[in-house]
């Protein structure tokens, strides 16, 4: 079995609740979506067997918080993800999965080996795609067996109705899950800041814990 891997590197986490943690990043090639704001266009990959990739990861060992499986969408290659995460899990490395949250059946296959799930909610008014609420619901149900938080990119185009749908879903499935509102890194207008402010008020009213966290690695010029 071979996995298609776009890159392997070490850096610090630039998004979400684990912002600033040192991680080894494994960027999987390929994605099942095409979000309007996507900033990870991948054009090439190297092929690795699970053991081969594990040996490469071992070369980095220096007080890392975790191995971050990212993409693209890692769950598109769930069989390979399962094998590599089994190996790192067995070696007591923490496995951190960054995922678009749309492939619940694939998550079921790997969840035993994952420690932290950083899942997206894809708001249709942000992505310009159809909605994924049913998939997100099933995904969050599976992810809730482990530590999980949710990120949603907020753009100029994001509509309040999508936020309301997201908060309802969180309340019904796992009400203590933290929602990160992530401003679109390609936009920084006053109207977006006002929108985030208004969204934060709605989250407070609905009693869902929310943080506004931008993509800090971009601000700092890190990978
Ligand atoms: S899910 Fe992530 S990698 Fe895939 S298209 Fe959307 S932003 Fe890009």
PDB file of C-alpha atoms and ligand atoms in Angstrom:
ATOM      1  CA  UNK A   1       0.000   0.000   0.000  1.00  0.00           C
ATOM      2  CA  UNK A   2       1.269   3.462  -0.897  1.00  0.00           C
ATOM      3  CA  UNK A   3       0.102   6.887   0.282  1.00  0.00           C
ATOM      4  CA  UNK A   4       0.262  10.011  -1.869  1.00  0.00           C
ATOM      5  CA  UNK A   5       1.938  12.633   0.299  1.00  0.00           C
ATOM      6  CA  UNK A   6       2.443  16.206  -0.871  1.00  0.00           C
ATOM      7  CA  UNK A   7       4.964  17.157   1.835  1.00  0.00           C
ATOM      8  CA  UNK A   8       6.394  16.297   5.252  1.00  0.00           C
ATOM      9  CA  UNK A   9       7.828  19.100   7.394  1.00  0.00           C
ATOM     10  CA  UNK A  10       8.023  20.416  10.938  1.00  0.00           C
ATOM     11  CA  UNK A  11       6.597  23.745  12.021  1.00  0.00           C
ATOM     12  CA  UNK A  12       4.220  25.199  14.577  1.00  0.00           C
ATOM     13  CA  UNK A  13       0.460  24.855  14.378  1.00  0.00           C
ATOM     14  CA  UNK A  14      -0.989  28.090  13.036  1.00  0.00           C
ATOM     15  CA  UNK A  15      -4.716  27.523  13.543  1.00  0.00           C
ATOM     16  CA  UNK A  16      -7.245  26.493  16.128  1.00  0.00           C
ATOM     17  CA  UNK A  17      -6.951  25.534  19.779  1.00  0.00           C
ATOM     18  CA  UNK A  18      -3.428  24.114  19.522  1.00  0.00           C
ATOM     19  CA  UNK A  19      -2.007  27.302  18.021  1.00  0.00           C
ATOM     20  CA  UNK A  20       1.748  27.503  18.611  1.00  0.00           C
ATOM     21  CA  UNK A  21       2.355  23.804  19.326  1.00  0.00           C
ATOM     22  CA  UNK A  22       5.317  22.204  17.558  1.00  0.00           C
ATOM     23  CA  UNK A  23       4.123  19.531  15.172  1.00  0.00           C
ATOM     24  CA  UNK A  24       5.355  17.259  12.422  1.00  0.00           C
ATOM     25  CA  UNK A  25       3.062  17.875   9.446  1.00  0.00           C
ATOM     26  CA  UNK A  26       2.115  15.202   6.934  1.00  0.00           C
ATOM     27  CA  UNK A  27       0.227  16.819   4.076  1.00  0.00           C
ATOM     28  CA  UNK A  28      -1.915  14.304   2.190  1.00  0.00           C
ATOM     29  CA  UNK A  29      -2.433  14.862  -1.528  1.00  0.00           C
ATOM     30  CA  UNK A  30      -5.963  15.220  -2.877  1.00  0.00           C
ATOM     31  CA  UNK A  31      -9.262  16.504  -1.560  1.00  0.00           C
ATOM     32  CA  UNK A  32     -12.921  15.644  -2.120  1.00  0.00           C
ATOM     33  CA  UNK A  33     -13.968  19.332  -2.067  1.00  0.00           C
ATOM     34  CA  UNK A  34     -13.085  22.548  -3.873  1.00  0.00           C
ATOM     35  CA  UNK A  35     -13.791  25.399  -1.469  1.00  0.00           C
ATOM     36  CA  UNK A  36     -13.784  28.890  -2.898  1.00  0.00           C
ATOM     37  CA  UNK A  37     -11.225  30.105  -0.325  1.00  0.00           C
ATOM     38  CA  UNK A  38      -8.875  27.077  -0.583  1.00  0.00           C
ATOM     39  CA  UNK A  39      -5.225  28.072  -0.094  1.00  0.00           C
ATOM     40  CA  UNK A  40      -3.690  24.594  -0.426  1.00  0.00           C
ATOM     41  CA  UNK A  41      -3.632  23.839  -4.128  1.00  0.00           C
ATOM     42  CA  UNK A  42      -1.479  20.723  -4.412  1.00  0.00           C
ATOM     43  CA  UNK A  43       0.086  19.724  -7.707  1.00  0.00           C
ATOM     44  CA  UNK A  44       2.577  16.977  -6.870  1.00  0.00           C
ATOM     45  CA  UNK A  45       3.202  14.193  -4.391  1.00  0.00           C
ATOM     46  CA  UNK A  46       5.659  11.484  -3.359  1.00  0.00           C
ATOM     47  CA  UNK A  47       4.560   7.935  -2.699  1.00  0.00           C
ATOM     48  CA  UNK A  48       5.345   6.317   0.655  1.00  0.00           C
ATOM     49  CA  UNK A  49       4.622   2.944   2.175  1.00  0.00           C
ATOM     50  CA  UNK A  50       3.344   3.251   5.809  1.00  0.00           C
ATOM     51  CA  UNK A  51       6.596   1.940   7.333  1.00  0.00           C
ATOM     52  CA  UNK A  52       8.657   4.165   5.059  1.00  0.00           C
ATOM     53  CA  UNK A  53       6.732   7.279   6.153  1.00  0.00           C
ATOM     54  CA  UNK A  54       6.958   6.234   9.801  1.00  0.00           C
ATOM     55  CA  UNK A  55      10.776   5.973   9.497  1.00  0.00           C
ATOM     56  CA  UNK A  56      10.831   9.488   8.030  1.00  0.00           C
ATOM     57  CA  UNK A  57       8.709  10.830  10.918  1.00  0.00           C
ATOM     58  CA  UNK A  58      11.011   9.226  13.481  1.00  0.00           C
ATOM     59  CA  UNK A  59      13.875  11.350  12.145  1.00  0.00           C
ATOM     60  CA  UNK A  60      12.101  14.469  13.488  1.00  0.00           C
ATOM     61  CA  UNK A  61      11.728  13.316  17.089  1.00  0.00           C
ATOM     62  CA  UNK A  62      12.435  16.384  19.258  1.00  0.00           C
ATOM     63  CA  UNK A  63       9.704  17.250  21.750  1.00  0.00           C
ATOM     64  CA  UNK A  64       6.895  17.571  19.269  1.00  0.00           C
ATOM     65  CA  UNK A  65       3.355  17.959  20.526  1.00  0.00           C
ATOM     66  CA  UNK A  66       1.933  15.683  17.851  1.00  0.00           C
ATOM     67  CA  UNK A  67       1.894  14.474  14.270  1.00  0.00           C
ATOM     68  CA  UNK A  68      -0.539  16.584  12.257  1.00  0.00           C
ATOM     69  CA  UNK A  69      -2.211  14.712   9.404  1.00  0.00           C
ATOM     70  CA  UNK A  70      -3.465  17.437   7.098  1.00  0.00           C
ATOM     71  CA  UNK A  71      -4.205  18.014   3.449  1.00  0.00           C
ATOM     72  CA  UNK A  72      -5.914  18.237   1.116  1.00  0.00           C
ATOM     73  CA  UNK A  73      -8.152  15.811   2.950  1.00  0.00           C
ATOM     74  CA  UNK A  74      -6.350  12.933   4.753  1.00  0.00           C
ATOM     75  CA  UNK A  75      -9.511  10.806   4.946  1.00  0.00           C
ATOM     76  CA  UNK A  76      -9.627  10.529   1.141  1.00  0.00           C
ATOM     77  CA  UNK A  77      -6.735   8.069   1.683  1.00  0.00           C
ATOM     78  CA  UNK A  78      -8.226   6.461   4.781  1.00  0.00           C
ATOM     79  CA  UNK A  79      -6.583   3.052   4.377  1.00  0.00           C
ATOM     80  CA  UNK A  80      -3.142   4.610   4.287  1.00  0.00           C
ATOM     81  CA  UNK A  81      -4.037   7.040   7.091  1.00  0.00           C
ATOM     82  CA  UNK A  82      -5.137   4.089   9.196  1.00  0.00           C
ATOM     83  CA  UNK A  83      -1.836   2.255   8.705  1.00  0.00           C
ATOM     84  CA  UNK A  84       0.425   5.244   9.402  1.00  0.00           C
ATOM     85  CA  UNK A  85      -1.616   6.427  12.387  1.00  0.00           C
ATOM     86  CA  UNK A  86      -1.521   2.880  13.823  1.00  0.00           C
ATOM     87  CA  UNK A  87       2.273   2.976  13.691  1.00  0.00           C
ATOM     88  CA  UNK A  88       2.607   6.418  15.314  1.00  0.00           C
ATOM     89  CA  UNK A  89      -0.070   5.568  17.898  1.00  0.00           C
ATOM     90  CA  UNK A  90       1.772   2.370  18.847  1.00  0.00           C
ATOM     91  CA  UNK A  91       4.914   4.477  19.298  1.00  0.00           C
ATOM     92  CA  UNK A  92       3.051   6.801  21.717  1.00  0.00           C
ATOM     93  CA  UNK A  93       3.090   9.756  19.353  1.00  0.00           C
ATOM     94  CA  UNK A  94      -0.051  11.867  19.530  1.00  0.00           C
ATOM     95  CA  UNK A  95      -2.100  11.884  16.311  1.00  0.00           C
ATOM     96  CA  UNK A  96      -3.824  15.146  15.356  1.00  0.00           C
ATOM     97  CA  UNK A  97      -6.187  14.998  12.383  1.00  0.00           C
ATOM     98  CA  UNK A  98      -7.092  18.118  10.387  1.00  0.00           C
ATOM     99  CA  UNK A  99     -10.118  17.324   8.260  1.00  0.00           C
ATOM    100  CA  UNK A 100     -12.949  18.964   6.368  1.00  0.00           C
ATOM    101  CA  UNK A 101     -15.416  16.883   8.373  1.00  0.00           C
ATOM    102  CA  UNK A 102     -17.370  15.462   5.431  1.00  0.00           C
ATOM    103  CA  UNK A 103     -16.317  11.772   5.384  1.00  0.00           C
ATOM    104  CA  UNK A 104     -17.807  10.190   8.529  1.00  0.00           C
ATOM    105  CA  UNK A 105     -17.513   6.571   7.348  1.00  0.00           C
ATOM    106  CA  UNK A 106     -13.793   7.022   6.734  1.00  0.00           C
ATOM    107  CA  UNK A 107     -13.388   8.609  10.174  1.00  0.00           C
ATOM    108  CA  UNK A 108     -15.032   5.563  11.776  1.00  0.00           C
ATOM    109  CA  UNK A 109     -12.232   3.424  10.343  1.00  0.00           C
ATOM    110  CA  UNK A 110      -9.399   5.475  11.852  1.00  0.00           C
ATOM    111  CA  UNK A 111     -10.851   7.083  14.986  1.00  0.00           C
ATOM    112  CA  UNK A 112      -9.309   4.478  17.314  1.00  0.00           C
ATOM    113  CA  UNK A 113      -5.832   5.768  16.419  1.00  0.00           C
ATOM    114  CA  UNK A 114      -6.577   9.512  16.471  1.00  0.00           C
ATOM    115  CA  UNK A 115      -6.163  11.618  19.633  1.00  0.00           C
ATOM    116  CA  UNK A 116      -7.388  15.049  18.501  1.00  0.00           C
ATOM    117  CA  UNK A 117      -9.798  15.889  15.675  1.00  0.00           C
ATOM    118  CA  UNK A 118      -9.698  19.436  14.269  1.00  0.00           C
ATOM    119  CA  UNK A 119     -12.731  19.331  11.988  1.00  0.00           C
ATOM    120  CA  UNK A 120     -14.197  21.968   9.706  1.00  0.00           C
ATOM    121  CA  UNK A 121     -17.759  23.028   9.292  1.00  0.00           C
ATOM    122  CA  UNK A 122     -18.063  24.080   5.665  1.00  0.00           C
ATOM    123  CA  UNK A 123     -20.618  26.872   5.577  1.00  0.00           C
ATOM    124  CA  UNK A 124     -22.202  26.872   2.084  1.00  0.00           C
ATOM    125  CA  UNK A 125     -22.185  30.670   1.985  1.00  0.00           C
ATOM    126  CA  UNK A 126     -18.399  30.591   2.624  1.00  0.00           C
ATOM    127  CA  UNK A 127     -17.386  27.712   0.347  1.00  0.00           C
ATOM    128  CA  UNK A 128     -19.793  28.314  -2.546  1.00  0.00           C
ATOM    129  CA  UNK A 129     -20.552  24.565  -2.359  1.00  0.00           C
ATOM    130  CA  UNK A 130     -23.657  22.640  -1.331  1.00  0.00           C
ATOM    131  CA  UNK A 131     -24.266  22.163   2.383  1.00  0.00           C
ATOM    132  CA  UNK A 132     -22.692  19.272   4.338  1.00  0.00           C
ATOM    133  CA  UNK A 133     -24.808  19.433   7.494  1.00  0.00           C
ATOM    134  CA  UNK A 134     -25.830  15.744   7.414  1.00  0.00           C
ATOM    135  CA  UNK A 135     -22.218  14.622   6.920  1.00  0.00           C
ATOM    136  CA  UNK A 136     -20.980  17.079   9.572  1.00  0.00           C
ATOM    137  CA  UNK A 137     -23.551  15.745  12.036  1.00  0.00           C
ATOM    138  CA  UNK A 138     -22.468  12.113  11.551  1.00  0.00           C
ATOM    139  CA  UNK A 139     -18.820  13.167  11.592  1.00  0.00           C
ATOM    140  CA  UNK A 140     -19.136  15.051  14.878  1.00  0.00           C
ATOM    141  CA  UNK A 141     -20.943  12.072  16.415  1.00  0.00           C
ATOM    142  CA  UNK A 142     -17.957   9.845  15.606  1.00  0.00           C
ATOM    143  CA  UNK A 143     -15.314  12.468  16.458  1.00  0.00           C
ATOM    144  CA  UNK A 144     -16.892  13.105  19.863  1.00  0.00           C
ATOM    145  CA  UNK A 145     -15.403   9.820  21.066  1.00  0.00           C
ATOM    146  CA  UNK A 146     -12.112  11.735  21.128  1.00  0.00           C
ATOM    147  CA  UNK A 147     -11.043  15.333  21.745  1.00  0.00           C
ATOM    148  CA  UNK A 148     -12.610  17.464  19.010  1.00  0.00           C
ATOM    149  CA  UNK A 149     -13.013  21.112  18.086  1.00  0.00           C
ATOM    150  CA  UNK A 150     -14.559  22.756  15.032  1.00  0.00           C
ATOM    151  CA  UNK A 151     -13.241  25.471  12.715  1.00  0.00           C
ATOM    152  CA  UNK A 152     -15.370  27.478  10.295  1.00  0.00           C
ATOM    153  CA  UNK A 153     -13.909  29.953   7.815  1.00  0.00           C
ATOM    154  CA  UNK A 154     -15.825  33.232   7.857  1.00  0.00           C
ATOM    155  CA  UNK A 155     -15.763  35.291   4.657  1.00  0.00           C
ATOM    156  CA  UNK A 156     -17.452  38.471   3.523  1.00  0.00           C
ATOM    157  CA  UNK A 157     -20.095  36.235   1.938  1.00  0.00           C
ATOM    158  CA  UNK A 158     -20.840  34.115   5.045  1.00  0.00           C
ATOM    159  CA  UNK A 159     -24.482  34.255   6.051  1.00  0.00           C
ATOM    160  CA  UNK A 160     -25.860  34.303   9.589  1.00  0.00           C
ATOM    161  CA  UNK A 161     -28.215  31.430   8.723  1.00  0.00           C
ATOM    162  CA  UNK A 162     -25.238  29.085   8.319  1.00  0.00           C
ATOM    163  CA  UNK A 163     -23.936  30.017  11.757  1.00  0.00           C
ATOM    164  CA  UNK A 164     -27.382  29.358  13.272  1.00  0.00           C
ATOM    165  CA  UNK A 165     -27.476  25.909  11.588  1.00  0.00           C
ATOM    166  CA  UNK A 166     -23.978  25.160  12.913  1.00  0.00           C
ATOM    167  CA  UNK A 167     -24.838  26.153  16.481  1.00  0.00           C
ATOM    168  CA  UNK A 168     -27.998  24.029  16.390  1.00  0.00           C
ATOM    169  CA  UNK A 169     -25.991  21.026  15.212  1.00  0.00           C
ATOM    170  CA  UNK A 170     -23.362  21.480  17.937  1.00  0.00           C
ATOM    171  CA  UNK A 171     -26.051  21.850  20.596  1.00  0.00           C
ATOM    172  CA  UNK A 172     -27.821  18.662  19.449  1.00  0.00           C
ATOM    173  CA  UNK A 173     -24.723  16.473  19.023  1.00  0.00           C
ATOM    174  CA  UNK A 174     -21.974  17.617  21.396  1.00  0.00           C
ATOM    175  CA  UNK A 175     -22.841  20.896  23.087  1.00  0.00           C
ATOM    176  CA  UNK A 176     -19.477  21.414  24.781  1.00  0.00           C
ATOM    177  CA  UNK A 177     -17.541  21.416  21.498  1.00  0.00           C
ATOM    178  CA  UNK A 178     -15.637  24.669  20.944  1.00  0.00           C
ATOM    179  CA  UNK A 179     -16.269  26.496  17.671  1.00  0.00           C
ATOM    180  CA  UNK A 180     -13.407  28.520  16.165  1.00  0.00           C
ATOM    181  CA  UNK A 181     -14.445  31.304  13.796  1.00  0.00           C
ATOM    182  CA  UNK A 182     -11.507  31.690  11.418  1.00  0.00           C
ATOM    183  CA  UNK A 183     -11.502  34.894   9.351  1.00  0.00           C
ATOM    184  CA  UNK A 184     -10.748  34.292   5.685  1.00  0.00           C
ATOM    185  CA  UNK A 185      -7.037  35.100   5.413  1.00  0.00           C
ATOM    186  CA  UNK A 186      -7.574  36.697   2.015  1.00  0.00           C
ATOM    187  CA  UNK A 187      -9.887  39.385   3.457  1.00  0.00           C
ATOM    188  CA  UNK A 188      -9.384  41.876   6.272  1.00  0.00           C
ATOM    189  CA  UNK A 189     -12.093  44.507   5.856  1.00  0.00           C
ATOM    190  CA  UNK A 190     -13.900  46.387   8.583  1.00  0.00           C
ATOM    191  CA  UNK A 191     -17.145  44.730   7.504  1.00  0.00           C
ATOM    192  CA  UNK A 192     -15.643  41.276   8.145  1.00  0.00           C
ATOM    193  CA  UNK A 193     -14.525  42.369  11.609  1.00  0.00           C
ATOM    194  CA  UNK A 194     -18.045  43.653  12.312  1.00  0.00           C
ATOM    195  CA  UNK A 195     -19.518  40.397  11.035  1.00  0.00           C
ATOM    196  CA  UNK A 196     -17.271  38.376  13.364  1.00  0.00           C
ATOM    197  CA  UNK A 197     -18.303  40.591  16.248  1.00  0.00           C
ATOM    198  CA  UNK A 198     -21.986  39.988  15.507  1.00  0.00           C
ATOM    199  CA  UNK A 199     -21.419  36.229  15.094  1.00  0.00           C
ATOM    200  CA  UNK A 200     -19.631  36.106  18.449  1.00  0.00           C
ATOM    201  CA  UNK A 201     -22.683  37.721  20.085  1.00  0.00           C
ATOM    202  CA  UNK A 202     -24.961  35.091  18.543  1.00  0.00           C
ATOM    203  CA  UNK A 203     -22.712  32.272  19.816  1.00  0.00           C
ATOM    204  CA  UNK A 204     -22.715  33.785  23.306  1.00  0.00           C
ATOM    205  CA  UNK A 205     -26.512  34.039  23.238  1.00  0.00           C
ATOM    206  CA  UNK A 206     -26.765  30.407  22.086  1.00  0.00           C
ATOM    207  CA  UNK A 207     -24.306  29.336  24.821  1.00  0.00           C
ATOM    208  CA  UNK A 208     -21.752  27.741  22.500  1.00  0.00           C
ATOM    209  CA  UNK A 209     -18.130  28.518  23.387  1.00  0.00           C
ATOM    210  CA  UNK A 210     -16.520  30.314  20.477  1.00  0.00           C
ATOM    211  CA  UNK A 211     -13.128  31.890  19.742  1.00  0.00           C
ATOM    212  CA  UNK A 212     -12.073  34.074  16.833  1.00  0.00           C
ATOM    213  CA  UNK A 213      -8.620  32.863  15.757  1.00  0.00           C
ATOM    214  CA  UNK A 214      -6.990  33.886  12.459  1.00  0.00           C
ATOM    215  CA  UNK A 215      -4.396  31.808  10.607  1.00  0.00           C
ATOM    216  CA  UNK A 216      -1.399  32.973  12.627  1.00  0.00           C
ATOM    217  CA  UNK A 217       1.218  31.106  10.564  1.00  0.00           C
ATOM    218  CA  UNK A 218       0.312  33.342   7.621  1.00  0.00           C
ATOM    219  CA  UNK A 219       0.638  36.506   9.696  1.00  0.00           C
ATOM    220  CA  UNK A 220       4.056  35.334  10.956  1.00  0.00           C
ATOM    221  CA  UNK A 221       5.235  34.122   7.568  1.00  0.00           C
ATOM    222  CA  UNK A 222       5.607  30.506   8.745  1.00  0.00           C
ATOM    223  CA  UNK A 223       4.858  27.453   6.659  1.00  0.00           C
TER     224      UNK A 223
HETATM  225  S1  LIG B   1     -11.458  21.057   2.202  1.00  0.00           S
HETATM  226 FE1  LIG B   1      -9.578  22.199   2.635  1.00  0.00          FE
HETATM  227  S2  LIG B   1      -8.089  21.411   1.149  1.00  0.00           S
HETATM  228 FE2  LIG B   1     -10.117  20.762   0.432  1.00  0.00          FE
HETATM  229  S3  LIG B   1     -10.727  22.360  -1.002  1.00  0.00           S
HETATM  230 FE3  LIG B   1     -11.574  22.931   0.994  1.00  0.00          FE
HETATM  231  S4  LIG B   1     -10.029  24.282   1.931  1.00  0.00           S
HETATM  232 FE4  LIG B   1      -9.035  23.207   0.206  1.00  0.00          FE
END
